[in-house]
Each structure stands twice: as C-alpha cells, then as structure tokens.
XYZ file of C-alpha atoms in Angstrom:
427
model
C -116.837 50.898 66.400
C -114.185 50.216 63.936
C -110.949 49.982 65.574
C -108.928 48.946 62.633
C -109.668 52.006 60.541
C -109.221 54.356 63.666
C -105.809 52.619 64.168
C -106.832 52.062 67.759
C -105.546 49.047 69.780
C -108.133 46.805 71.711
C -108.781 46.090 75.248
C -111.196 43.860 77.074
C -112.548 44.674 80.360
C -113.277 41.744 82.552
C -114.624 43.064 85.611
C -116.063 46.552 84.374
C -118.229 48.145 87.339
C -119.250 51.484 86.100
C -116.142 52.215 83.883
C -112.921 53.446 85.539
C -110.365 51.159 83.684
C -112.427 51.050 80.488
C -112.241 55.211 80.450
C -108.787 55.437 81.306
C -107.786 53.022 78.476
C -110.147 54.771 76.139
C -108.576 58.186 77.111
C -105.347 56.535 76.298
C -106.304 55.794 72.808
C -107.731 52.220 73.233
C -111.016 50.883 72.143
C -112.898 48.860 74.235
C -115.582 46.723 72.604
C -116.519 44.433 75.340
C -116.977 44.566 79.004
C -118.108 41.929 81.434
C -120.160 43.056 84.655
C -122.294 40.879 86.855
C -124.353 43.439 88.506
C -126.941 44.390 86.162
C -127.166 47.980 87.722
C -123.536 48.691 87.190
C -123.807 46.947 83.714
C -126.551 49.404 82.902
C -124.685 52.427 83.921
C -121.765 51.247 82.039
C -123.918 50.932 78.765
C -125.180 54.535 79.477
C -121.533 55.698 79.439
C -119.681 53.735 76.700
C -122.464 53.298 73.960
C -119.843 51.565 71.686
C -119.014 49.009 74.049
C -121.147 45.659 74.358
C -121.669 44.482 77.890
C -121.984 41.015 78.700
C -123.988 40.968 81.908
C -122.845 37.627 83.619
C -120.160 36.388 85.744
C -116.695 35.929 84.056
C -117.059 32.110 85.256
C -119.851 31.844 82.569
C -117.934 33.638 79.537
C -115.494 32.018 77.252
C -112.736 33.742 75.235
C -114.563 32.447 72.022
C -117.767 34.308 72.900
C -115.950 37.509 73.777
C -114.482 37.520 70.465
C -117.604 36.751 69.002
C -119.462 39.322 70.893
C -116.466 41.815 70.067
C -116.821 40.832 66.475
C -113.003 41.010 66.216
C -111.374 39.872 62.920
C -107.978 37.876 62.622
C -106.365 41.752 61.612
C -107.492 42.949 65.170
C -105.638 41.134 67.739
C -106.279 42.072 71.483
C -103.854 44.266 73.027
C -104.774 44.070 76.563
C -107.218 42.292 78.821
C -107.774 44.486 82.010
C -109.927 44.126 85.242
C -109.738 43.949 89.010
C -111.052 40.567 90.321
C -112.845 40.719 93.618
C -110.900 38.695 96.179
C -113.042 38.072 99.043
C -111.087 35.055 100.374
C -107.877 37.032 101.500
C -108.853 38.268 104.813
C -109.795 34.650 106.271
C -107.013 33.227 108.490
C -105.712 29.801 107.464
C -104.351 28.408 104.569
C -104.885 30.378 101.212
C -104.573 29.201 97.596
C -106.209 29.762 94.368
C -108.110 26.864 95.252
C -110.312 28.833 97.730
C -113.549 29.163 96.077
C -114.004 32.937 97.027
C -110.931 33.253 95.021
C -112.035 31.694 91.750
C -112.341 34.867 89.994
C -108.765 35.451 89.938
C -108.549 32.073 88.272
C -111.098 32.892 85.737
C -109.318 36.364 85.248
C -106.078 34.285 84.072
C -108.193 31.716 82.150
C -109.717 34.419 79.907
C -106.152 35.951 79.603
C -105.021 32.360 78.189
C -108.013 32.052 76.126
C -107.867 35.435 74.554
C -103.964 35.671 74.294
C -103.493 39.415 74.410
C -100.224 41.037 74.300
C -100.614 42.428 77.935
C -102.854 42.071 80.744
C -103.489 44.676 83.612
C -104.886 43.187 86.934
C -105.708 45.572 89.839
C -106.546 44.558 93.320
C -106.606 45.758 96.860
C -103.021 46.329 98.608
C -104.266 43.727 101.287
C -103.157 40.966 98.818
C -99.876 41.943 99.147
C -99.486 41.541 102.901
C -97.758 38.538 104.677
C -101.022 36.672 105.459
C -102.102 37.029 101.822
C -98.911 36.419 100.204
C -99.066 32.751 99.407
C -102.437 33.628 97.157
C -100.172 36.487 95.501
C -97.399 33.899 95.056
C -99.874 31.613 93.650
C -101.350 33.995 91.050
C -97.855 34.857 89.811
C -97.023 31.111 89.426
C -100.211 30.707 87.424
C -99.196 33.736 85.262
C -95.866 32.075 84.410
C -97.904 28.841 83.547
C -99.679 30.380 81.060
C -96.635 31.863 79.359
C -96.898 35.375 80.456
C -94.412 37.162 82.562
C -94.723 40.127 84.925
C -93.135 43.561 85.190
C -90.876 42.897 88.004
C -90.920 43.854 90.807
C -94.849 44.266 90.818
C -95.757 47.624 92.537
C -98.628 49.110 94.649
C -99.325 52.526 93.073
C -100.951 55.438 94.877
C -103.505 57.568 92.913
C -102.250 60.720 94.311
C -99.098 60.167 92.531
C -100.834 60.110 89.319
C -102.525 63.523 89.359
C -105.316 62.508 91.541
C -106.375 64.225 94.644
C -106.868 60.977 96.632
C -104.515 58.921 98.896
C -105.579 55.408 97.125
C -103.112 52.517 97.104
C -103.766 49.742 95.005
C -101.842 46.709 93.550
C -101.161 46.590 89.880
C -99.733 43.345 88.281
C -98.940 44.272 84.557
C -97.897 41.119 82.377
C -96.652 40.558 78.857
C -96.921 37.561 76.626
C -93.498 35.846 76.690
C -92.503 36.922 73.183
C -93.659 40.738 73.874
C -91.694 43.474 75.289
C -92.447 44.522 78.871
C -93.727 47.987 79.587
C -92.622 49.914 82.832
C -94.900 51.236 85.425
C -95.925 54.991 85.110
C -93.437 57.317 86.620
C -94.975 59.440 89.710
C -95.774 63.067 88.926
C -94.293 65.726 90.956
C -97.314 67.306 92.043
C -100.721 66.261 93.087
C -103.983 68.437 92.867
C -105.540 69.386 96.015
C -109.264 68.956 97.197
C -109.781 72.605 96.612
C -108.343 72.202 93.023
C -110.922 69.654 92.426
C -114.284 70.992 94.132
C -113.556 74.581 94.359
C -115.811 75.479 91.173
C -118.720 73.330 92.204
C -121.602 75.142 93.822
C -122.983 74.378 97.487
C -125.826 71.612 96.703
C -127.663 72.978 99.733
C -128.350 76.128 97.749
C -130.736 74.195 95.607
C -133.819 72.819 97.329
C -134.758 70.531 94.195
C -131.434 68.430 95.155
C -133.185 67.061 98.182
C -135.261 64.796 96.071
C -133.248 64.540 92.865
C -129.647 64.685 91.583
C -129.588 67.087 88.789
C -129.977 70.795 88.596
C -129.053 73.556 85.975
C -126.106 75.854 87.400
C -123.977 78.306 86.137
C -120.475 77.294 87.273
C -117.684 79.816 88.252
C -114.375 79.754 86.315
C -112.409 76.408 87.174
C -109.937 76.979 90.079
C -107.318 74.868 88.424
C -106.292 72.946 85.323
C -107.548 69.818 86.905
C -110.908 71.070 87.294
C -110.796 72.405 83.756
C -109.898 69.083 82.317
C -112.827 67.289 84.236
C -114.999 69.810 82.774
C -113.791 69.192 79.198
C -113.748 72.796 78.208
C -111.249 72.187 75.596
C -110.267 69.217 73.271
C -107.659 68.518 75.829
C -110.167 67.315 78.413
C -111.054 64.296 76.249
C -107.460 63.118 75.586
C -107.445 60.345 72.969
C -111.223 59.411 74.028
C -114.461 59.830 71.973
C -116.250 63.025 72.795
C -119.609 62.723 74.255
C -122.866 64.973 73.706
C -123.498 66.377 77.062
C -124.879 69.598 78.667
C -121.987 71.243 80.623
C -124.563 73.419 82.618
C -126.400 70.444 83.962
C -124.731 69.370 87.574
C -125.373 65.595 87.794
C -125.288 63.014 90.730
C -125.531 65.741 93.373
C -128.614 64.645 95.495
C -128.111 66.043 99.169
C -127.911 64.355 102.202
C -130.315 65.293 105.077
C -127.921 65.708 107.867
C -129.507 66.323 111.432
C -128.240 69.865 113.027
C -126.612 67.927 115.478
C -124.540 66.279 112.650
C -123.943 69.631 110.936
C -122.588 71.242 114.358
C -120.097 68.296 114.845
C -118.904 68.449 111.151
C -118.590 72.232 111.825
C -116.118 71.669 114.669
C -114.264 69.224 113.032
C -110.893 70.728 111.743
C -109.918 69.674 108.414
C -107.557 67.107 107.948
C -109.135 65.184 110.894
C -111.917 62.712 111.609
C -115.223 63.672 113.391
C -114.861 61.747 116.795
C -118.589 60.169 116.466
C -119.106 59.058 113.034
C -115.206 58.889 112.386
C -115.960 60.770 108.878
C -112.698 62.432 107.567
C -112.982 66.067 106.940
C -110.939 66.991 103.630
C -108.145 69.366 103.786
C -108.408 72.328 101.278
C -104.819 72.045 100.429
C -104.231 68.269 100.837
C -105.930 65.100 99.364
C -108.956 63.105 100.064
C -108.636 59.900 101.877
C -109.389 56.729 99.979
C -113.077 56.732 98.659
C -114.781 53.487 99.565
C -117.745 51.658 97.982
C -119.945 50.672 100.987
C -121.642 47.407 101.007
C -123.925 45.684 98.221
C -127.422 44.442 99.157
C -126.694 41.107 100.531
C -124.426 42.612 103.370
C -127.103 45.454 104.217
C -126.948 48.008 101.642
C -125.060 50.624 103.623
C -123.758 53.548 102.092
C -120.084 54.198 101.943
C -118.800 56.734 104.581
C -118.442 59.739 102.475
C -116.019 62.400 103.834
C -117.040 65.819 104.866
C -116.521 68.781 102.456
C -113.792 71.268 103.647
C -115.851 74.186 103.397
C -119.586 72.916 104.105
C -120.606 71.140 107.236
C -122.089 68.263 105.312
C -120.663 65.049 103.332
C -119.660 65.542 99.829
C -121.940 64.321 97.073
C -121.514 61.564 94.627
C -120.360 64.211 91.903
C -117.730 65.675 94.346
C -116.525 62.182 94.874
C -116.187 61.748 90.968
C -114.258 64.810 90.945
C -111.613 63.274 93.410
C -111.595 60.320 91.590
C -110.774 61.768 88.286
C -114.018 61.116 86.491
C -115.023 63.933 84.021
C -118.363 65.767 84.577
C -120.001 64.201 81.614
C -119.619 60.688 83.085
C -122.850 59.801 84.884
C -123.314 57.284 87.881
C -126.476 55.734 89.289
C -129.179 58.358 90.219
C -129.016 57.099 94.201
C -126.405 58.128 96.512
C -125.720 54.019 97.589
C -125.318 52.761 93.835
C -123.463 55.958 92.874
C -121.030 56.020 95.738
C -120.358 52.136 95.183
C -119.482 52.696 91.442
C -116.948 55.497 92.429
C -115.478 53.636 95.399
C -115.105 50.441 93.418
C -113.526 52.035 90.313
C -110.060 52.638 89.317
C -109.366 56.431 89.051
C -109.184 56.804 85.112
C -106.291 59.054 85.364
C -104.386 56.290 86.881
C -105.839 53.746 84.213
C -104.677 56.127 81.419
C -101.037 56.184 82.776
C -100.886 52.541 82.743
C -102.252 52.142 79.252
C -99.971 54.799 77.848
C -96.904 52.866 79.117
C -98.329 49.865 77.196
C -98.661 51.967 73.994
C -94.918 53.197 74.558
C -93.574 49.721 74.144
C -95.833 49.136 71.080
C -94.477 52.325 69.474
C -98.081 53.290 68.850
C -99.020 56.785 68.327
C -102.600 57.349 69.796
C -105.026 58.650 67.456
C -108.096 61.350 68.231
C -111.465 59.795 66.958
C -113.791 62.314 65.336
C -116.806 60.559 66.121
C -118.985 62.165 68.717
C -121.244 59.604 70.650
C -124.686 60.484 71.846
C -126.164 60.917 75.299
C -127.463 57.572 76.541
C -130.778 56.718 77.809
C -131.431 58.145 81.150
C -133.318 55.313 82.266
C -130.457 53.190 82.523
C -129.331 55.428 85.433
C -132.333 54.968 87.647
C -133.297 51.290 87.511
C -133.652 49.196 90.649
C -132.319 45.723 90.442
C -135.169 43.943 89.320
C -135.644 46.534 86.551
C -131.998 46.240 85.473
C -132.177 42.552 85.366
C -135.332 42.621 83.209
C -133.434 45.147 80.851
C -130.775 42.562 80.311
C -132.982 39.504 80.484
C -131.229 37.864 83.157
C -132.177 36.612 86.975
C -130.957 39.400 89.309
C -128.040 38.357 91.326
C -128.852 41.064 93.828
C -131.262 40.442 96.757
C -133.177 43.692 97.530
C -134.001 44.148 101.142
C -136.956 46.691 100.365
C -139.350 46.179 97.597
C -139.382 49.372 95.322
C -142.367 49.768 92.865
C -141.318 48.796 89.672
C -141.769 50.262 86.206
C -143.624 47.874 83.802
C -141.288 45.812 81.667
C -142.726 47.686 78.535
C -140.980 50.806 79.779
C -137.701 49.255 79.797
C -137.633 48.629 76.065
C -134.119 50.009 75.496
C -131.799 49.107 72.633
C -129.264 46.634 73.955
C -126.459 46.390 71.293
C-alpha cells in the first residue's frame, strides 16, 4: 500500500471488529494500513476483507504507538490523519461512582493514550448512546477532560448520530466524538440526508433463501438476482464504479449469494411470525417484524462465548415468515455484497451488529477531508479475493493462525482442522 503515491491520507483503526469504520474511511479516500482487533475470529475476517491492512491481533492495552508506526511502515512524510475506533465501555451500566479509573473502562484510556502517542490530526471515537445518559455522564465528562489534557479539542457540541439520517435503512443511534489537534481546523458533523432508504429498497432484490435447500447447511449459493429495486441496492451490489466510491475494488463473484445460511424455524414460530403485522413485535419472542416502507430496528450483536454465545435477535422479514439472514442484516447496515462475514450465523451477526455502518463512517470521514481541502483519489489497484479459510475458523483455529492464545472460551468443543491446514499468509 503506497499511500503517498496514491495521495491518500492515513487512518489507524484501534477497535476494528470486522471493519465497518475501516470500510467507510476507505470508501471516503483513506488508506488504513493497520487495524487492532483482539478477537482472533474478527481479526481473521478483517484480514479477508482488507488484504492491504495489517492486523495486530492483540488488545490495545498491549500495543504502543511506536509499534503501530513500525507495522504500518510509515515514513516521516506520511503523517497519520486520523485514529478511529469504538472502545468497548463495559462499566457504564453499573450503579455508583464512575470514572476512567474503573478498570472496565480502561480501553477508553488506551484509545486516548494511542491518540497522544500517534498524534494524528483527527480522531473519531464511537460509542453507545448510553454514555450520554445522566448516570454515565461523569464518565463522558472525564473522557472530555482527558481529551483536553492531551491537547485535542472536540467538535462542540458532541452529537449522537442516527444511521437512518445518513442513507441507511436502520434506526441506530450512536455517540460520535470527533476531535482535532489544537493547531488543526475542526470539521463539522455530517448533515442529515433528506430521505432514508427503506427495508424494501435494501432487501427487495434478494431471493428467498428458503427456496435453496443447500442453504440449510452452508451459507453460499449461486443465484440469478433480479434487477435492484433501488439505487441503494445497486450501490451495494457494486454494479458500477460508483458503488466502490473511493475505495479499492475487489475481485469477487456477484452471482454468489454469501452469508445466507437458513434458520430452521418451527412451524409454530412461522405461524406466529406470519401473524405479526410489519412494524410490530411478535409477542412471544419479541422479534421485530420489518416494515417494508420503513426502516429496521437497531441490529444488535448478541453475546460472546464468555456470556453464553447467544445469537442476536434478528428481525423478521417483512415478506417471509422467518428471521433475516446475516447477508440481509449486512444490507440493512450498509455493507456491500462483496464484503464477507464469518460463515456462522452467530459470529456473522455479531460482526454486523458490533460494527459502525460504513455509509455513516464514510460521511464522517468526508467531513475530515473537507477541512483538509483534500480531493479523494480513486485507486486503480484491484484487490484479490482472500483465503476463505479465514471465514470458517473456530476460536482455537483463529488463535493458532495468529500465533496467540485464544481469549475466547468455547463452550462446545468443535473438531479442529490440523495446524498445517492453517498455513496462510499473515502479512
């Protein structure tokens, strides 16, 4: 990745997940040479989707700014424009005094530590809306004080942005803190769009997965898609250069429907789903049924293995009496069809639900480029498809691939492929 030659500014992603923020910034015209992600399964999926990005598969607590610069191979002529990420803040819901000294909020301190060490022109910090509520306000105020202490200033007032206002058919509110070094011009928050795409705009051209028997056991099938029902769907299908924005094109097969493994609902559940009016919740499961002419509720991640490995409650399709697939979740989140997630519903849903919608990330990134007076460039390089083993690993295999100890406890032992089968390039 030669960002200087391509005239593309540099961003570093500190809590990468599958790569929603990373993709949005790439689409805006940034290069992201380094991403940090502690979960080895998410790190492997990130590696698949971003072959030019080097993943550090460790906690940010163990990483220094000097190491990031070394891994990125950045020269003095390539300053970092932005540090981005959404630090998990697990202590916010606990009653009692709150501060950055709470060990569960240490990752916020490490985000700001790395901002201080890397000295980017800007940073973008994303977190849950709950950080702004009264009982968590002392934590937010402590974060703001620490930002000032490292000589950065915030776009004021800070804002909670709803994804539905930025071209995404999902009601999703998140806090975004956008900061700039004291000697740097502040950007503004992106202005809301006048219209939102609907669930039909997002899903109307996708086939009913229950017409494909093979999707019971696997998530991919060759299909002949109908014409896209909207400009939104056409962009996610990347039918023209416009769908790639200022990002790198990927080699992929548009006829391959991915991440579409079916859910085996009981007939009783199907009957209840069918009786549930669109835009309401099914009374037993409390699953939301998508409104065809409205937007999705907030897509959530579910729990990790340490807390029971529960799949997130996916909405019911507006047309079919079933829950939506991971690919349909991705459409409602603004991910293009070439973007792949883990092959299981559990990990795939976690990766979508934990991510920042790429169109929202792109809108924020473009505002940073505006104050830099930078004109984005379209890269000519087409990136090859990744190794699909990266999308199927269980935790122990992913940890072996990265050469680390797995931080994830697996509740059920899954037969592992031999280590020899995991000899993939880790550049």
